[in-house]
GROMACS .gro file of C-alpha atoms in nm:
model
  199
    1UNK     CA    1   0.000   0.000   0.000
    2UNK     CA    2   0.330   0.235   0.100
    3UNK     CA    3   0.471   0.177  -0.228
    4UNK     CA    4   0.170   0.285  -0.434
    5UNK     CA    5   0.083   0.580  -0.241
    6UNK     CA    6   0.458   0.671  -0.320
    7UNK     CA    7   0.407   0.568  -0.645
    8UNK     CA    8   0.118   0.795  -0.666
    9UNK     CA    9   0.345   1.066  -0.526
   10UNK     CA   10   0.630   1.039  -0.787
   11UNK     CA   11   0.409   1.038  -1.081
   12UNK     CA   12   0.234   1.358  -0.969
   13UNK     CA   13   0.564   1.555  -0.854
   14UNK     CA   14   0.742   1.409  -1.220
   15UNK     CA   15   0.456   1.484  -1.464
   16UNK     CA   16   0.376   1.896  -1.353
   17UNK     CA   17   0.047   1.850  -1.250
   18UNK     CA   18  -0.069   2.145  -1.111
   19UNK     CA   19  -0.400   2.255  -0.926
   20UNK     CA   20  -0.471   2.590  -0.859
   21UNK     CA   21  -0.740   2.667  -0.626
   22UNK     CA   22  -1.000   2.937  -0.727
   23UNK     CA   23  -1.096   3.155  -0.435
   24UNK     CA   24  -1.458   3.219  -0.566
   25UNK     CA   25  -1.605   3.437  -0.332
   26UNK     CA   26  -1.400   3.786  -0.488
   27UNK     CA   27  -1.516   3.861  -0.833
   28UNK     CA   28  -1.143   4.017  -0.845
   29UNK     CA   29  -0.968   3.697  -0.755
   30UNK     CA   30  -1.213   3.485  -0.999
   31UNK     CA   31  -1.103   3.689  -1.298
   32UNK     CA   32  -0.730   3.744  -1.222
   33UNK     CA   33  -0.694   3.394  -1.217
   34UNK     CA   34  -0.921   3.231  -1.483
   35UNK     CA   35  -0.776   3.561  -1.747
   36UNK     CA   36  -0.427   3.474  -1.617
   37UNK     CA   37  -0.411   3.136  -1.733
   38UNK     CA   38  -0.349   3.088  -2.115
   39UNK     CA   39  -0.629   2.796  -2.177
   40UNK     CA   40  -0.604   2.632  -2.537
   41UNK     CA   41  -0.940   2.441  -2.506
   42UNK     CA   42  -1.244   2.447  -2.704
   43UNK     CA   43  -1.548   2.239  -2.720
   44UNK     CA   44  -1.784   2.509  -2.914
   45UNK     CA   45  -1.706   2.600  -3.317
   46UNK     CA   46  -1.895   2.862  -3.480
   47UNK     CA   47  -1.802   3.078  -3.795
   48UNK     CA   48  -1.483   3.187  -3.769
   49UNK     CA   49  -1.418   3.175  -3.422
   50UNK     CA   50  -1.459   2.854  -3.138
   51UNK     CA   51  -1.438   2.886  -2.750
   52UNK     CA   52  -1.441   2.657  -2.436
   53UNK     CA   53  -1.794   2.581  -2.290
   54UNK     CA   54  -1.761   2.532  -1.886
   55UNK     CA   55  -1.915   2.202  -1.737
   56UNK     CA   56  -2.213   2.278  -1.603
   57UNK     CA   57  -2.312   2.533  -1.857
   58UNK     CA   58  -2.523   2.466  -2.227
   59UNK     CA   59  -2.532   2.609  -2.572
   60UNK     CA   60  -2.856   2.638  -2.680
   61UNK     CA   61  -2.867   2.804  -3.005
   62UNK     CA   62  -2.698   3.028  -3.258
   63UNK     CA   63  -2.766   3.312  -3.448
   64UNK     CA   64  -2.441   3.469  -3.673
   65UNK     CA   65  -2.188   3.586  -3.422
   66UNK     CA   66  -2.455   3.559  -3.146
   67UNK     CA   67  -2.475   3.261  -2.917
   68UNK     CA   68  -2.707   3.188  -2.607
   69UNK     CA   69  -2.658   2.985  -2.332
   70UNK     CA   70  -2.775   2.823  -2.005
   71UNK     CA   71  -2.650   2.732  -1.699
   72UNK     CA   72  -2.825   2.689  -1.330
   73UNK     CA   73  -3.142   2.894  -1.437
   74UNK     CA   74  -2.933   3.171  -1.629
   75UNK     CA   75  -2.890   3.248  -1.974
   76UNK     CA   76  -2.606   3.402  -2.094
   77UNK     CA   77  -2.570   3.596  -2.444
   78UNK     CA   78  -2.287   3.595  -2.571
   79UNK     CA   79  -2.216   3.827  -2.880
   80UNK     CA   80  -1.875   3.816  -3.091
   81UNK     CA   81  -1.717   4.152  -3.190
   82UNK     CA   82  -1.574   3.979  -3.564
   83UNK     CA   83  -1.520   4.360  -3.682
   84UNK     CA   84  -1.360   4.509  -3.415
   85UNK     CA   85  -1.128   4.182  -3.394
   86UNK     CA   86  -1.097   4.219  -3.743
   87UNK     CA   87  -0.973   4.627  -3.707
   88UNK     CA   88  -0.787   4.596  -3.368
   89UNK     CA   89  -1.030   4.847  -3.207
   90UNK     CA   90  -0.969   4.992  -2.902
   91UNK     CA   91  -1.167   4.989  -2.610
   92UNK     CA   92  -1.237   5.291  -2.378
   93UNK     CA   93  -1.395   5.237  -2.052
   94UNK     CA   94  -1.425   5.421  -1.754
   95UNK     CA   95  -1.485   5.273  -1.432
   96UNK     CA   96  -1.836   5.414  -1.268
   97UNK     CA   97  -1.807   5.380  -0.877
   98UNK     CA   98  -2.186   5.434  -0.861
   99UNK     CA   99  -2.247   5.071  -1.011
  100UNK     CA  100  -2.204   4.716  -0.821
  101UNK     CA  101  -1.920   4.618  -0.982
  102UNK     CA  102  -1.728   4.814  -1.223
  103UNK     CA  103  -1.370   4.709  -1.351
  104UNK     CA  104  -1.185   4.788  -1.673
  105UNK     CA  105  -0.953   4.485  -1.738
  106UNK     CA  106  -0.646   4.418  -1.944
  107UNK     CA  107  -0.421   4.113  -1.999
  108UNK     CA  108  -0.162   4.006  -2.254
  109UNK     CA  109  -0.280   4.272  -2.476
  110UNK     CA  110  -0.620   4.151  -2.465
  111UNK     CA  111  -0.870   4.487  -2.326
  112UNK     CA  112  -1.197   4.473  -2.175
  113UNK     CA  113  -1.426   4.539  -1.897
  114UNK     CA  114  -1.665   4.356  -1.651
  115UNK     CA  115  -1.963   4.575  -1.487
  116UNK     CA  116  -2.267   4.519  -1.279
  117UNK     CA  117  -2.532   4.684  -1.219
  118UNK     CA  118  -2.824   4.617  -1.003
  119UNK     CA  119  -3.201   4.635  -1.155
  120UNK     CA  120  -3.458   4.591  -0.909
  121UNK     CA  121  -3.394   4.206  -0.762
  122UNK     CA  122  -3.141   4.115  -1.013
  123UNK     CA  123  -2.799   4.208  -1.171
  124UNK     CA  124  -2.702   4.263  -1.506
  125UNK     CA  125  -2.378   4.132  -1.575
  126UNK     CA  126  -2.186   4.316  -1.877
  127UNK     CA  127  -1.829   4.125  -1.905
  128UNK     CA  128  -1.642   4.279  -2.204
  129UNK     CA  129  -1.291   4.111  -2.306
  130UNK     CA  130  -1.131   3.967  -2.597
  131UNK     CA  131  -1.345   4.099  -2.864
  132UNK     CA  132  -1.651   3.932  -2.726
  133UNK     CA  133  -1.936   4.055  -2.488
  134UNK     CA  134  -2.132   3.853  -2.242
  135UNK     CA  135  -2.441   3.980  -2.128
  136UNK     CA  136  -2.651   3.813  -1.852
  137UNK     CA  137  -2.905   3.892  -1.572
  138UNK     CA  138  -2.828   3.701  -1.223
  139UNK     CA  139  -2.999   3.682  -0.935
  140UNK     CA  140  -2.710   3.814  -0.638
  141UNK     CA  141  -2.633   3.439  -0.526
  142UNK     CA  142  -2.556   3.372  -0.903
  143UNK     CA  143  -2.307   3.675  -0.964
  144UNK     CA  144  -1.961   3.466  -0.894
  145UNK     CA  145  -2.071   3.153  -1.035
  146UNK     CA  146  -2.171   3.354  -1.346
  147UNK     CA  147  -1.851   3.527  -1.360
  148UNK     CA  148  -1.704   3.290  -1.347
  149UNK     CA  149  -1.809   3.075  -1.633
  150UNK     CA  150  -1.823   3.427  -1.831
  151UNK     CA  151  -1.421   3.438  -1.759
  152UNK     CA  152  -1.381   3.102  -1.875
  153UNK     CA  153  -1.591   3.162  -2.205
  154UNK     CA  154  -1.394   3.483  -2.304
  155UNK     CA  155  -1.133   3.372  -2.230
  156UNK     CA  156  -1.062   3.098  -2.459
  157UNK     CA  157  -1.247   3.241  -2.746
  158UNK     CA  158  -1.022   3.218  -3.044
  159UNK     CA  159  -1.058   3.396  -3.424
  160UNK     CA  160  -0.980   3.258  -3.720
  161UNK     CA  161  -0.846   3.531  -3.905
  162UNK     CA  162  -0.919   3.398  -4.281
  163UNK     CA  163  -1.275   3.365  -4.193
  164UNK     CA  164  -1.356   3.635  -3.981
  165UNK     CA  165  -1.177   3.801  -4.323
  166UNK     CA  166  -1.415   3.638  -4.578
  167UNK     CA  167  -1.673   3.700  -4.357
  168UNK     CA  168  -1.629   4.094  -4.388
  169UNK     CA  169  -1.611   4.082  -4.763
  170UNK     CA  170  -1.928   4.221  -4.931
  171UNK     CA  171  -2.043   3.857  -5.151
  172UNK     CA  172  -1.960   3.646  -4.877
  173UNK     CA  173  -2.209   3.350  -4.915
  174UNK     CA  174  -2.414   3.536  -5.148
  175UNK     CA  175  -2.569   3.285  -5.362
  176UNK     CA  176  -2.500   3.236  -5.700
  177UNK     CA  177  -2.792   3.008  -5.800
  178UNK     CA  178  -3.005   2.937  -6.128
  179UNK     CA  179  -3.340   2.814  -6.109
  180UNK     CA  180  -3.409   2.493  -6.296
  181UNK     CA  181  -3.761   2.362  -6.292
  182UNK     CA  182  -3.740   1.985  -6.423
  183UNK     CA  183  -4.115   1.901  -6.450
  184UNK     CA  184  -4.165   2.244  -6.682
  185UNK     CA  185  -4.185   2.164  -7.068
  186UNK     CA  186  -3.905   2.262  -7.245
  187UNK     CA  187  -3.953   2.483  -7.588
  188UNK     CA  188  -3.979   2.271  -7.879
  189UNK     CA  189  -3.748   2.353  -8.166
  190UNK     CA  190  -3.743   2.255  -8.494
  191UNK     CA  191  -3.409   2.080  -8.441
  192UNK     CA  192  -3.508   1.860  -8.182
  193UNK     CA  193  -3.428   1.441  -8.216
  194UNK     CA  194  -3.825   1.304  -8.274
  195UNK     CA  195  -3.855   1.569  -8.523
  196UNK     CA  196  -3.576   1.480  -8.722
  197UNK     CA  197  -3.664   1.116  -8.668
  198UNK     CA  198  -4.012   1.167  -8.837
  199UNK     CA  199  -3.853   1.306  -9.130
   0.00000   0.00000   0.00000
């Protein structure tokens, strides 16, 4: 039993595994850690962009570069900024000291901001970063668990840059069809094969 409890030991310590602990009751601490981490996963692909979809939380539907979700009695809307990727825009925010929460953020050259604001019994959540915007309205014993799935959203959303470039052209997926109706007589020329048979 010592030896694979040591065992156990080794292999952890030798292969890097890591586990970092979220403190989840600061909204600060939930998104300096999660926007911290460089995350390569994905599980969600949509037109020219794909993101990671938290455990816990479900895509329900798609519209262009609008998605919706659901998670524990929330929905969260999540809309993708393909033209302000595609022109580097800049973000200005100011922080507002009159709202719930109100933050600007910045990491690794990626710019955004996360605000609430309370509406009668609920919150509005407003999390702004990486050229995506998540919109959602939480009851107050929902706000960290929502921000946090939010942070883990935006923060692995990646753009493919030759699509989101298609995308912005003016005949992208225009269609170029011709009607053909099969059952519709066609004209009859003098030319045509029982004609010249009868002659």
């Amino acid at each position: 039993m010592k030896k694979k409890v040591l065992l156990a030991l080794v292999t952890l310590i030798l292969t890097g595994c890591t586990i970092v602990r979220i403190d989840t009751t600061s909204i600060d601490n939930i998104v300096d850690v999660i926007l911290s981490k460089e995350n390569t996963l994905y599980n969600r692909v949509g037109r020219g962009y794909k993101y990671y979809v938290p455990r816990g939380v479900t895509y329900i539907d798609s519209s262009g570069s609008n998605d919706k979700l659901y998670s524990n009695g929330v929905y969260y809307y999540l809309y993708l900024d393909e033209i302000s990727y595609y022109y580097q825009k800049s973000l200005d925010y100011k922080e507002d000291d009159s709202k719930y929460y109100s933050r600007k953020i910045g990491n690794d050259g990626k710019i955004g901001y996360l605000e609430i604001t309370k509406q009668k019994d609920f919150y509005l959540i407003e999390f702004v970063y990486n050229y995506a915007r998540i919109e959602s309205l939480v009851p107050e014993e929902e706000i960290n668990d929502t921000v946090l799935n939010c942070s883990y959203i935006l923060s692995t959303i990646k753009y493919n840059n030759n699509i989101v470039k298609l995308s912005l052209e003016d005949d992208f997926l225009k269609n170029k069809e011709e009607t053909y109706n099969v059952f519709s007589a066609k004209n009859n020329n003098d030319d045509s094969f029982l004609r010249y048979e009868e002659e």
